[in-house]
Short mmCIF file of C-alpha atoms in Angstrom, two decimals:
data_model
loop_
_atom_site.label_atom_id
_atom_site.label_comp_id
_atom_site.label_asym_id
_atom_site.label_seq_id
_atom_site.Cartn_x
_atom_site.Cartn_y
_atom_site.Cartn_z
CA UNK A 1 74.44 52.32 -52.50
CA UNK A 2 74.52 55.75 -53.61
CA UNK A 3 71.19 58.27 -54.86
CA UNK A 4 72.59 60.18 -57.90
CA UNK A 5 70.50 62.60 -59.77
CA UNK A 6 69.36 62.86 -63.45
CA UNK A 7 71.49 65.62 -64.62
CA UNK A 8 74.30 63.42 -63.33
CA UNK A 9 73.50 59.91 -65.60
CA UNK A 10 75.85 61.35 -67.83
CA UNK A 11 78.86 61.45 -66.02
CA UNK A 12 78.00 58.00 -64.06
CA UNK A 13 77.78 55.88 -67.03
CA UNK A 14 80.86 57.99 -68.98
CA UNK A 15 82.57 54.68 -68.19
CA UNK A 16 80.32 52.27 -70.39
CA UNK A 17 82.06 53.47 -73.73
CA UNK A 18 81.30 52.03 -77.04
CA UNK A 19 77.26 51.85 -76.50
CA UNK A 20 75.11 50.76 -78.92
CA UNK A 21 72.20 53.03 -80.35
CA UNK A 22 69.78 50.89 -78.37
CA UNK A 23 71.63 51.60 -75.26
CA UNK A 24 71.72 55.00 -75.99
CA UNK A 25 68.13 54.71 -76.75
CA UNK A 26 67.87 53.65 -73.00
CA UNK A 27 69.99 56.63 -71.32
CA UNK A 28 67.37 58.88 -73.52
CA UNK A 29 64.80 57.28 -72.21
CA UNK A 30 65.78 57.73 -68.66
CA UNK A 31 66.76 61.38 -69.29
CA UNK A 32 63.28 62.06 -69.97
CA UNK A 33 61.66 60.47 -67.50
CA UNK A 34 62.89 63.15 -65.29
CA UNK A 35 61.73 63.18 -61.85
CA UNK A 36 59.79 60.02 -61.71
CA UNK A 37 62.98 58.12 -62.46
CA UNK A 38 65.60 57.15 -59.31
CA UNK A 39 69.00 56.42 -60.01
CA UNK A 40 71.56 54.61 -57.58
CA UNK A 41 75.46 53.28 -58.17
CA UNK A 42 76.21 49.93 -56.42
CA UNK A 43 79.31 48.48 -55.50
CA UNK A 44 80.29 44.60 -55.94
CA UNK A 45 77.84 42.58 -53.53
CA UNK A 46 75.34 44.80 -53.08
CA UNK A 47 72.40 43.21 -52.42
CA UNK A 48 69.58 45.75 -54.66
CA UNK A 49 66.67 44.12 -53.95
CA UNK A 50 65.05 47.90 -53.03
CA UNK A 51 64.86 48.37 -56.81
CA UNK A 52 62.20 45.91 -56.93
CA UNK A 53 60.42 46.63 -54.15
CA UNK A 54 56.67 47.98 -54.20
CA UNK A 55 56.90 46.84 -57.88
CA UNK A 56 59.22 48.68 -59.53
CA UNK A 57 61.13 48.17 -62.45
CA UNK A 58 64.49 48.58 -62.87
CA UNK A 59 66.88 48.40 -65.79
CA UNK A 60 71.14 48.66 -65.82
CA UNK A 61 72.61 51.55 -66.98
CA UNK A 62 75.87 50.42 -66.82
CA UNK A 63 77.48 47.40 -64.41
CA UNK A 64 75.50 43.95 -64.02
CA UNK A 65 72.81 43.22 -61.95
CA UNK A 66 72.43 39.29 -61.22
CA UNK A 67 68.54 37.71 -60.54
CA UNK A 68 68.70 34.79 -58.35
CA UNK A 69 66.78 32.04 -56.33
CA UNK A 70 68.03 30.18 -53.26
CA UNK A 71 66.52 26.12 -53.82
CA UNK A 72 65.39 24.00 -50.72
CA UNK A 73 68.41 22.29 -51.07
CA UNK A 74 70.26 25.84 -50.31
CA UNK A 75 71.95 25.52 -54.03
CA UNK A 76 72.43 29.10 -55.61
CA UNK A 77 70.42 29.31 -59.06
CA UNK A 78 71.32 32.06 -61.08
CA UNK A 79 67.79 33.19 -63.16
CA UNK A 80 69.08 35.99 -65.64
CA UNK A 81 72.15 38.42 -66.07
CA UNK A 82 71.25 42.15 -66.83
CA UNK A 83 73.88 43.89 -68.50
CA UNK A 84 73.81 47.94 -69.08
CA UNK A 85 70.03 48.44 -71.43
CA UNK A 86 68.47 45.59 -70.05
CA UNK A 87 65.20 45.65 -68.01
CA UNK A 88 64.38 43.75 -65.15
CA UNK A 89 61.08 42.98 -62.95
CA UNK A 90 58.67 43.91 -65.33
CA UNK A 91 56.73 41.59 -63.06
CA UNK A 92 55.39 42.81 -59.96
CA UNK A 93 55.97 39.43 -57.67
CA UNK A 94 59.87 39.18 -58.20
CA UNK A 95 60.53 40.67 -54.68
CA UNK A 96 58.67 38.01 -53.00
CA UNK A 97 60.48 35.03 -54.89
CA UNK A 98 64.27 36.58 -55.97
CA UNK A 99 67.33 38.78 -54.88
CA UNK A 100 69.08 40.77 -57.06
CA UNK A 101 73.09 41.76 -56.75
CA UNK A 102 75.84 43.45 -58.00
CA UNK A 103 78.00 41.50 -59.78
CA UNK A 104 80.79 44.09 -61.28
CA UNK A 105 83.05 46.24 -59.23
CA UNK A 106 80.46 49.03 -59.60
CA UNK A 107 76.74 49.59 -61.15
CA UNK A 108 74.48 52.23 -62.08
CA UNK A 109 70.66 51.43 -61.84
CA UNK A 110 67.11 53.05 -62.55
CA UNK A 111 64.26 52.52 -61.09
CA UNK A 112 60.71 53.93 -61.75
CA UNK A 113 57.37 52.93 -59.17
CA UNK A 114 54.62 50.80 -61.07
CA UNK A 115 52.24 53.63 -60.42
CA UNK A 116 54.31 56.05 -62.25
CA UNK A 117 55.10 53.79 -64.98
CA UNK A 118 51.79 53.08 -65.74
CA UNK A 119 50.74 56.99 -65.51
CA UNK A 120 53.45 57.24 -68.41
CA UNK A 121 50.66 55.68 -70.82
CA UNK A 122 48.55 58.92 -70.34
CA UNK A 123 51.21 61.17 -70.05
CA UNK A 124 53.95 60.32 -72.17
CA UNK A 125 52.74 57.63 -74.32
CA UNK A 126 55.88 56.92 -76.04
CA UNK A 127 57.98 56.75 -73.24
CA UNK A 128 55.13 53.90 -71.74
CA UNK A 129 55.05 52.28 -75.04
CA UNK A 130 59.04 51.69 -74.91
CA UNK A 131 59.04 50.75 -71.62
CA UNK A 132 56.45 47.74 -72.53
CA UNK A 133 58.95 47.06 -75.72
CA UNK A 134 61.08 45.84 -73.23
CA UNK A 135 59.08 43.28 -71.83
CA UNK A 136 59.95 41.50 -75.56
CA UNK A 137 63.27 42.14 -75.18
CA UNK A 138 63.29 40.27 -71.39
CA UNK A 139 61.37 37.52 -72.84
CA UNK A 140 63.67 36.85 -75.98
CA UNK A 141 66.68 37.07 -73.44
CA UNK A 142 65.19 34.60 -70.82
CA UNK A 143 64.24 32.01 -73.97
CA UNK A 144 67.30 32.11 -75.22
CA UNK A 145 68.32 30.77 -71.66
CA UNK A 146 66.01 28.54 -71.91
CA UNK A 147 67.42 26.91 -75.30
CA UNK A 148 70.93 27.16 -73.25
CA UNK A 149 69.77 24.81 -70.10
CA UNK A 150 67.97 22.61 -73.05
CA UNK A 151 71.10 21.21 -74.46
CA UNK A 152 71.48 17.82 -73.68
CA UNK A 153 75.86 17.36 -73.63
CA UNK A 154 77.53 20.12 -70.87
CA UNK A 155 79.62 21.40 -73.97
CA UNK A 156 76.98 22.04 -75.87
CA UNK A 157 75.64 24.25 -72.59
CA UNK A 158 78.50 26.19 -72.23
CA UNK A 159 79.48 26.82 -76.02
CA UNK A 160 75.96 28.10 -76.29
CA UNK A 161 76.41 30.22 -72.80
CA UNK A 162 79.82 31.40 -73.98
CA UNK A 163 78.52 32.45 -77.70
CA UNK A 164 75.61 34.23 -76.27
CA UNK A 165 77.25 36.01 -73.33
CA UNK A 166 80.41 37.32 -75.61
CA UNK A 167 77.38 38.45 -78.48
CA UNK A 168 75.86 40.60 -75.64
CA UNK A 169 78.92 41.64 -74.48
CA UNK A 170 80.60 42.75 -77.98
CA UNK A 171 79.26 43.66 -81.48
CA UNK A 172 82.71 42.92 -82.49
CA UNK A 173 82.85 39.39 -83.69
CA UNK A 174 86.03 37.40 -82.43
CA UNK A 175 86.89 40.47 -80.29
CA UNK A 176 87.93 39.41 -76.73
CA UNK A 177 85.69 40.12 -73.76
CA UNK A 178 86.09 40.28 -70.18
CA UNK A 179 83.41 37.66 -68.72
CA UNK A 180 81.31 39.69 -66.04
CA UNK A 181 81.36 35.71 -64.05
CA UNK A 182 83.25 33.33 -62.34
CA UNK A 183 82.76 29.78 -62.80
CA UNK A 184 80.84 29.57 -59.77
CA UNK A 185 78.43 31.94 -61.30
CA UNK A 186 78.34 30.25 -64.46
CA UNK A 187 77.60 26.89 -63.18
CA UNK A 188 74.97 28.82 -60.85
CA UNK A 189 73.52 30.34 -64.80
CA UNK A 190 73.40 27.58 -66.35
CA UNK A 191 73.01 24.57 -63.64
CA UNK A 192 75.79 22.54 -64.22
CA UNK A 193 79.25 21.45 -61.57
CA UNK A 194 81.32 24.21 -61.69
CA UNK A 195 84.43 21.21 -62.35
CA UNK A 196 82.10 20.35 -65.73
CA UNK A 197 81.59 23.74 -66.80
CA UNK A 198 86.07 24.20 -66.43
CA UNK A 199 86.70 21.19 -68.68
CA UNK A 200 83.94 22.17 -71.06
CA UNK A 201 86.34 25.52 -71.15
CA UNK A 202 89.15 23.84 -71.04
CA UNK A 203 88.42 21.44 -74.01
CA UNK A 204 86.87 24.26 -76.21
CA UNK A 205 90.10 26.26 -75.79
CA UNK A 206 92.15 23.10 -76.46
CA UNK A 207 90.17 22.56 -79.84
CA UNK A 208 91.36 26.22 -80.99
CA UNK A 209 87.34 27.12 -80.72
CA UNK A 210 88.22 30.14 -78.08
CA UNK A 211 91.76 31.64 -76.98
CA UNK A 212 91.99 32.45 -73.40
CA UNK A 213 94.14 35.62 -72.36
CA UNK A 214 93.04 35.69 -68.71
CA UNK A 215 90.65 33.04 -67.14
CA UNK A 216 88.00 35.80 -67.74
CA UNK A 217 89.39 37.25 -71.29
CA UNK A 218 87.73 35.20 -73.85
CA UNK A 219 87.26 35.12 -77.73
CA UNK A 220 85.47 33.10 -80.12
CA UNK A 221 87.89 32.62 -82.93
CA UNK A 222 86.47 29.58 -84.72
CA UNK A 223 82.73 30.19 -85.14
CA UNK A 224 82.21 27.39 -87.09
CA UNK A 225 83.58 24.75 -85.20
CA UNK A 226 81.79 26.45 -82.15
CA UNK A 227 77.95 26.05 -84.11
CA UNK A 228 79.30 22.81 -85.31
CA UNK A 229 79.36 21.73 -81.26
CA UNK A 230 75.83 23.43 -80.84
CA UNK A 231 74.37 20.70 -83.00
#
């Protein structure tokens, strides 16, 4: 892990081209929280469970950050992916109950305390309000995970996963996309065998419903057979 400063965000996210005004919203936001607001790059594997610590919230500026939960059974379960604009540990307990990692070859993070963020709703209002915005944009991510784990066939699981993911990853419709996961870490996601969730791949690719460059290059080219599958 690295400490970069402020005036440097600029140059340590010059990498995550093609950002959306929401995500640009984001690196405005963090610009002006000045001071109160610590930035780090991570490589792959880094364990970054300091961001959370003494409740703090954190949110990707540009990498992925992975939330996860080790069962009694010692089985990995992968809670929620946050890709660059996304919030995380808006509540203060996650420390105690999660670990968070790197999950791309490199990742830039920020982090404000709990005490300054809630000093932000006397001082800079706006900036607090937006902050708490983001606590409906968590939710609406985590429900839609939700909905994903609630299918009841594994290819309706993964068509859903695989629809979702390549929306967040791509405005673009039908646009390939790297996938920030392996297998493992899908199956981990969405709590399935990581054998089901390859056939589900392999038979949705076989159907025409996505092309396949790489094993981790992916488009949706036949959106309507793919929502057909979601019912």
């Amino acid at each position: 892990m690295e400490r970069i400063s402020v005036g440097k965000l600029s140059s340590a996210v010059d990498n995550a081209a093609g950002g959306s005004p929401a995500y640009e919203t984001v690196v405005a936001f963090t610009h002006e929280l000045g001071a109160a607001v610590t930035l780090a790059r991570w490589e792959r594997a880094d364990c970054c469970d300091s961001i959370v610590e003494n409740g703090g919230i954190g949110w990707v500026l540009s990498g992925i950050v992975h939330k996860s939960i080790i069962l009694e059974s010692g089985q990995r379960r992968i809670v929620d992916l946050m890709m660059r604009g996304d919030f995380f540990s808006l509540q203060r307990n996650d420390r105690r109950a999660f670990s968070f990692e790197i999950s791309t070859d490199e990742a830039v993070t920020a982090r404000i305390s709990y005490r300054d963020f809630v000093s932000l709703a006397v001082s800079q209002p706006e900036l607090y309000q937006f902050a708490h915005d983001q606590t409906g944009e968590t939710i609406s991510r985590l429900e839609n995970h939700i909905l994903v784990q609630g299918r009841t066939r594994s290819a309706q699981k993964i068509a859903s996963y695989l629809s979702i993911l390549c929306a967040r990853l791509s405005e673009e419709h039908g646009t390939a996309v790297e996938l920030p996961m392996s297998r493992y870490d899908i199956a981990d996601h969405v709590g399935i065998a990581v054998e089901t969730v390859s056939r589900a791949i392999t038979d949705l690719r076989r159907r025409g419903v996505i092309e396949l460059e790489t094993p981790r290059s992916l488009a949706i080219c036949r959106t309507q057979k793919l929502l057909k599958d979601l019912t």
